[in-house]
Tab-separated table of C-alpha atoms in Angstrom:
chain	number	residue	atom	x	y	z
A	30	MET	CA	-26.869	35.253	-62.145
A	31	LEU	CA	-28.905	32.063	-61.928
A	32	PHE	CA	-31.015	33.094	-64.932
A	33	ALA	CA	-28.039	32.323	-67.177
A	34	SER	CA	-28.150	28.654	-66.132
A	35	LEU	CA	-31.898	28.148	-66.246
A	36	ASN	CA	-32.971	30.477	-69.063
A	37	PRO	CA	-36.447	30.832	-67.470
A	38	PRO	CA	-39.393	30.930	-69.899
A	39	ASP	CA	-40.575	34.326	-68.615
A	40	GLU	CA	-37.068	35.833	-68.645
A	41	GLY	CA	-36.950	36.238	-64.913
A	42	SER	CA	-40.271	38.003	-64.378
A	43	GLY	CA	-43.287	36.994	-62.314
A	44	LEU	CA	-43.293	34.128	-59.824
A	45	ILE	CA	-40.379	32.227	-61.342
A	46	GLY	CA	-38.358	35.434	-61.403
A	47	PHE	CA	-39.115	36.035	-57.721
A	48	VAL	CA	-38.120	32.460	-56.867
A	49	LEU	CA	-34.854	32.667	-58.790
A	50	ASN	CA	-34.006	36.091	-57.398
A	51	THR	CA	-34.534	34.821	-53.845
A	52	ILE	CA	-32.362	31.758	-54.440
A	53	ASP	CA	-29.775	33.924	-56.210
A	54	GLN	CA	-29.493	36.141	-53.127
A	55	LEU	CA	-29.702	33.489	-50.400
A	56	GLY	CA	-28.641	30.214	-52.024
A	57	GLU	CA	-29.833	27.011	-50.371
A	58	ILE	CA	-31.173	28.985	-47.399
A	59	GLY	CA	-33.377	30.847	-49.880
A	60	VAL	CA	-34.947	27.547	-50.922
A	61	GLY	CA	-35.787	26.839	-47.276
A	62	ALA	CA	-37.212	30.336	-46.802
A	63	LEU	CA	-39.447	29.970	-49.865
A	64	ILE	CA	-40.725	26.576	-48.701
A	65	LEU	CA	-41.438	28.041	-45.259
A	66	LEU	CA	-43.456	30.806	-46.929
A	67	GLU	CA	-45.295	28.197	-49.009
A	68	SER	CA	-47.073	27.000	-45.866
A	69	LEU	CA	-48.307	30.509	-45.109
A	70	VAL	CA	-48.523	32.287	-48.487
A	71	PRO	CA	-50.393	30.181	-51.086
A	72	PRO	CA	-49.038	31.921	-54.233
A	73	ILE	CA	-45.564	30.434	-53.603
A	74	PRO	CA	-45.997	26.728	-54.468
A	75	SER	CA	-43.271	24.173	-53.902
A	76	GLU	CA	-44.087	22.869	-57.391
A	77	VAL	CA	-42.274	25.971	-58.703
A	78	VAL	CA	-39.535	26.350	-56.076
A	79	LEU	CA	-38.213	22.802	-55.796
A	80	PRO	CA	-37.900	21.870	-59.494
A	81	ALA	CA	-36.060	25.162	-60.068
A	82	ALA	CA	-33.726	24.285	-57.184
A	83	GLY	CA	-33.199	20.829	-58.679
A	84	ALA	CA	-32.237	22.345	-62.023
A	85	LEU	CA	-29.760	24.651	-60.274
A	86	ILE	CA	-28.229	21.621	-58.550
A	87	TYR	CA	-27.831	20.032	-61.995
A	88	PHE	CA	-25.910	23.087	-63.219
A	89	GLY	CA	-23.743	23.161	-60.087
A	90	ASP	CA	-25.165	26.393	-58.680
A	91	LEU	CA	-26.536	24.743	-55.517
A	92	SER	CA	-25.513	21.845	-53.274
A	93	GLY	CA	-27.909	18.891	-53.367
A	94	PRO	CA	-27.577	17.856	-49.692
A	95	LEU	CA	-27.791	21.447	-48.427
A	96	THR	CA	-30.816	22.175	-50.609
A	97	MET	CA	-32.599	19.084	-49.278
A	98	PHE	CA	-31.720	20.030	-45.701
A	99	TRP	CA	-32.981	23.606	-45.938
A	100	ALA	CA	-36.073	22.678	-47.950
A	101	THR	CA	-37.080	20.041	-45.402
A	102	LEU	CA	-36.342	22.386	-42.498
A	103	GLY	CA	-38.485	25.073	-44.144
A	104	SER	CA	-41.319	22.574	-44.593
A	105	LEU	CA	-41.102	21.540	-40.944
A	106	LEU	CA	-41.002	25.104	-39.593
A	107	GLY	CA	-44.009	26.116	-41.690
A	108	ALA	CA	-45.920	23.047	-40.523
A	109	LEU	CA	-45.028	23.790	-36.886
A	110	ILE	CA	-46.442	27.319	-37.181
A	111	LEU	CA	-49.796	25.946	-38.345
A	112	TYR	CA	-49.663	23.088	-35.816
A	113	GLY	CA	-49.045	25.622	-33.034
A	114	ALA	CA	-51.932	27.793	-34.236
A	115	GLY	CA	-54.284	24.820	-34.250
A	116	ARG	CA	-53.159	23.735	-30.798
A	117	ALA	CA	-53.339	27.242	-29.283
A	118	PHE	CA	-56.594	28.484	-30.753
A	119	GLY	CA	-58.573	25.338	-31.546
A	120	GLU	CA	-59.901	24.187	-34.881
A	121	GLU	CA	-62.846	26.553	-35.366
A	122	ARG	CA	-61.037	29.767	-34.444
A	123	THR	CA	-57.999	28.835	-36.509
A	124	ARG	CA	-60.264	27.968	-39.423
A	125	ARG	CA	-61.840	31.434	-39.342
A	126	VAL	CA	-58.415	33.074	-39.327
A	127	MET	CA	-57.169	30.941	-42.229
A	128	LEU	CA	-60.248	31.662	-44.329
A	129	ALA	CA	-59.606	35.380	-43.836
A	130	VAL	CA	-56.238	34.988	-45.595
A	131	PRO	CA	-56.478	35.853	-49.312
A	132	LEU	CA	-56.241	32.923	-51.758
A	133	ILE	CA	-56.898	30.233	-49.126
A	134	ASP	CA	-59.920	28.282	-50.339
A	135	SER	CA	-62.495	26.959	-47.873
A	136	ASP	CA	-62.511	23.701	-49.865
A	137	ASP	CA	-58.814	23.201	-49.086
A	138	VAL	CA	-59.431	23.750	-45.359
A	139	ASP	CA	-62.400	21.344	-45.397
A	140	ARG	CA	-60.382	18.783	-47.335
A	141	ALA	CA	-57.552	18.892	-44.791
A	142	ASP	CA	-60.004	18.559	-41.876
A	143	ALA	CA	-61.763	15.589	-43.451
A	144	TRP	CA	-58.463	13.951	-44.374
A	145	PHE	CA	-57.210	14.133	-40.784
A	146	SER	CA	-60.581	12.988	-39.391
A	147	LYS	CA	-60.468	9.903	-41.581
A	148	HIS	CA	-56.802	8.917	-41.329
A	149	GLY	CA	-55.704	10.329	-37.962
A	150	GLU	CA	-51.949	10.633	-37.446
A	151	LYS	CA	-51.252	8.855	-40.747
A	152	ALA	CA	-52.791	11.873	-42.476
A	153	VAL	CA	-49.795	13.981	-41.438
A	154	LEU	CA	-47.363	11.638	-43.200
A	155	ILE	CA	-49.454	10.888	-46.286
A	156	GLY	CA	-50.900	14.384	-46.458
A	157	ARG	CA	-47.445	15.911	-46.972
A	158	LEU	CA	-47.473	14.240	-50.391
A	159	ILE	CA	-50.865	15.600	-51.456
A	160	PRO	CA	-51.176	19.117	-52.926
A	161	GLY	CA	-53.975	21.127	-51.322
A	162	VAL	CA	-53.719	19.076	-48.121
A	163	ARG	CA	-49.997	19.034	-47.356
A	164	SER	CA	-49.758	22.365	-45.511
A	165	LEU	CA	-53.211	22.713	-43.996
A	166	VAL	CA	-53.292	19.211	-42.461
A	167	SER	CA	-51.076	20.639	-39.699
A	168	LEU	CA	-54.033	22.680	-38.385
A	169	PRO	CA	-56.340	19.787	-37.420
A	170	ALA	CA	-53.303	17.868	-36.140
A	171	GLY	CA	-52.567	20.679	-33.691
A	172	ALA	CA	-56.214	21.195	-32.767
A	173	ALA	CA	-56.572	17.465	-32.042
A	174	GLY	CA	-53.576	17.582	-29.682
A	175	MET	CA	-51.403	15.203	-31.703
A	176	PRO	CA	-48.149	14.595	-29.758
A	177	LEU	CA	-45.498	17.053	-30.926
A	178	GLY	CA	-42.768	14.434	-31.286
A	179	ARG	CA	-44.845	12.255	-33.612
A	180	PHE	CA	-45.976	15.297	-35.577
A	181	VAL	CA	-42.373	16.408	-36.125
A	182	LEU	CA	-41.260	12.894	-37.124
A	183	LEU	CA	-44.086	12.245	-39.599
A	184	THR	CA	-43.941	15.753	-41.047
A	185	THR	CA	-40.179	15.508	-41.558
A	186	ILE	CA	-40.427	12.147	-43.324
A	187	GLY	CA	-43.323	13.192	-45.561
A	188	SER	CA	-41.728	16.544	-46.387
A	189	ALA	CA	-38.373	14.955	-47.207
A	190	VAL	CA	-40.015	12.525	-49.641
A	191	TRP	CA	-41.987	15.312	-51.355
A	192	ASN	CA	-38.934	17.563	-51.570
A	193	LEU	CA	-36.747	14.775	-52.938
A	194	LEU	CA	-39.292	13.932	-55.647
A	195	LEU	CA	-39.608	17.508	-56.895
A	196	ILE	CA	-35.932	18.420	-56.535
A	197	GLY	CA	-34.989	15.173	-58.285
A	198	SER	CA	-37.449	15.884	-61.095
A	199	GLY	CA	-35.959	19.342	-61.600
A	200	TRP	CA	-32.463	17.855	-61.635
A	201	LEU	CA	-33.476	15.341	-64.317
A	202	LEU	CA	-35.208	17.928	-66.512
A	203	GLY	CA	-32.594	20.691	-66.279
A	204	THR	CA	-33.742	23.813	-68.153
A	205	GLN	CA	-37.151	22.207	-68.771
A	206	TYR	CA	-37.891	22.096	-65.026
A	207	HIS	CA	-40.912	24.408	-65.418
A	208	VAL	CA	-42.959	21.722	-67.241
A	209	ILE	CA	-43.354	19.916	-63.899
A	210	GLU	CA	-45.769	22.594	-62.692
A	211	GLU	CA	-47.990	22.047	-65.746
A	212	HIS	CA	-48.255	18.293	-65.142
A	213	ILE	CA	-48.770	18.724	-61.393
A	214	ASP	CA	-51.789	20.963	-62.072
A	215	THR	CA	-53.428	18.039	-63.888
A	216	ALA	CA	-52.398	15.613	-61.153
A	217	ASN	CA	-53.859	17.956	-58.527
A	218	ASN	CA	-57.290	17.809	-60.147
A	219	ILE	CA	-57.198	14.011	-60.214
A	220	ILE	CA	-56.083	13.886	-56.579
A	221	TYR	CA	-58.873	16.254	-55.499
A	222	VAL	CA	-61.467	14.011	-57.160
A	223	LEU	CA	-60.027	10.926	-55.451
A	224	ILE	CA	-59.947	12.652	-52.064
A	225	GLY	CA	-63.533	13.840	-52.518
A	226	ALA	CA	-64.670	10.321	-53.408
A	227	SER	CA	-62.755	8.882	-50.448
A	228	ILE	CA	-64.376	11.367	-48.066
A	229	ALA	CA	-67.834	10.623	-49.485
A	230	VAL	CA	-67.324	6.878	-48.944
A	231	PHE	CA	-66.095	7.544	-45.399
A	232	ILE	CA	-69.191	9.639	-44.578
A	233	MET	CA	-71.554	7.059	-46.089
A	234	ARG	CA	-69.980	4.284	-44.031
A	235	ARG	CA	-70.297	6.340	-40.844
A	236	LEU	CA	-73.953	7.073	-41.595
A	237	ASN	CA	-74.727	3.421	-42.340
A	238	ARG	CA	-72.949	2.344	-39.158
A	239	GLY	CA	-75.012	4.856	-37.187
A	240	ARG	CA	-78.268	3.561	-38.666
A	241	ARG	CA	-77.378	-0.038	-37.827
A	242	ALA	CA	-76.480	0.935	-34.258
A	243	ALA	CA	-79.747	2.847	-33.749
A	244	PRO	CA	-82.460	0.901	-31.828
């Protein structure tokens, strides 16, 4: 049992218990499956899955290279599902479907749209490192018709960096891996404020440019 290595704070119940049970049954492939679900089911955050996987690597229960491979593959497959939805159905229709999914916040969808509108293809790479944007940015990328090859390349790079950071943090912290989630919650709030300010500046500049161009 993996619980013996990690000694989870909730004794194997709740979300952490579900994560550990899945990894216990499926190993490194389970990590990839959980990260794939993260793109589609908001209550399964990578901030819980990947540090736990890193701690299990530390204790020798998982292989580091295989965990990285499956986690990055899961990230890519989840992103491709959303990219395909955006490309097939268009931004507005896909948006309505996503907002009908429980626990997906309209602010997160708006934030991802604005992020892609401002940064273009770079948003796919950078956005994979930003909680609240990292999964949903695939939707506007697909709706905008971003070339599939570039989308796959940038998503893979961004996902690999994110996965390495969280897995590495879990490896360093060992049984204290769960504290990462607490600190990331604070970081998320700071990031959301910065993104909101960035979007506001972008809109103001566009408005000012429009006024200057008007006769």
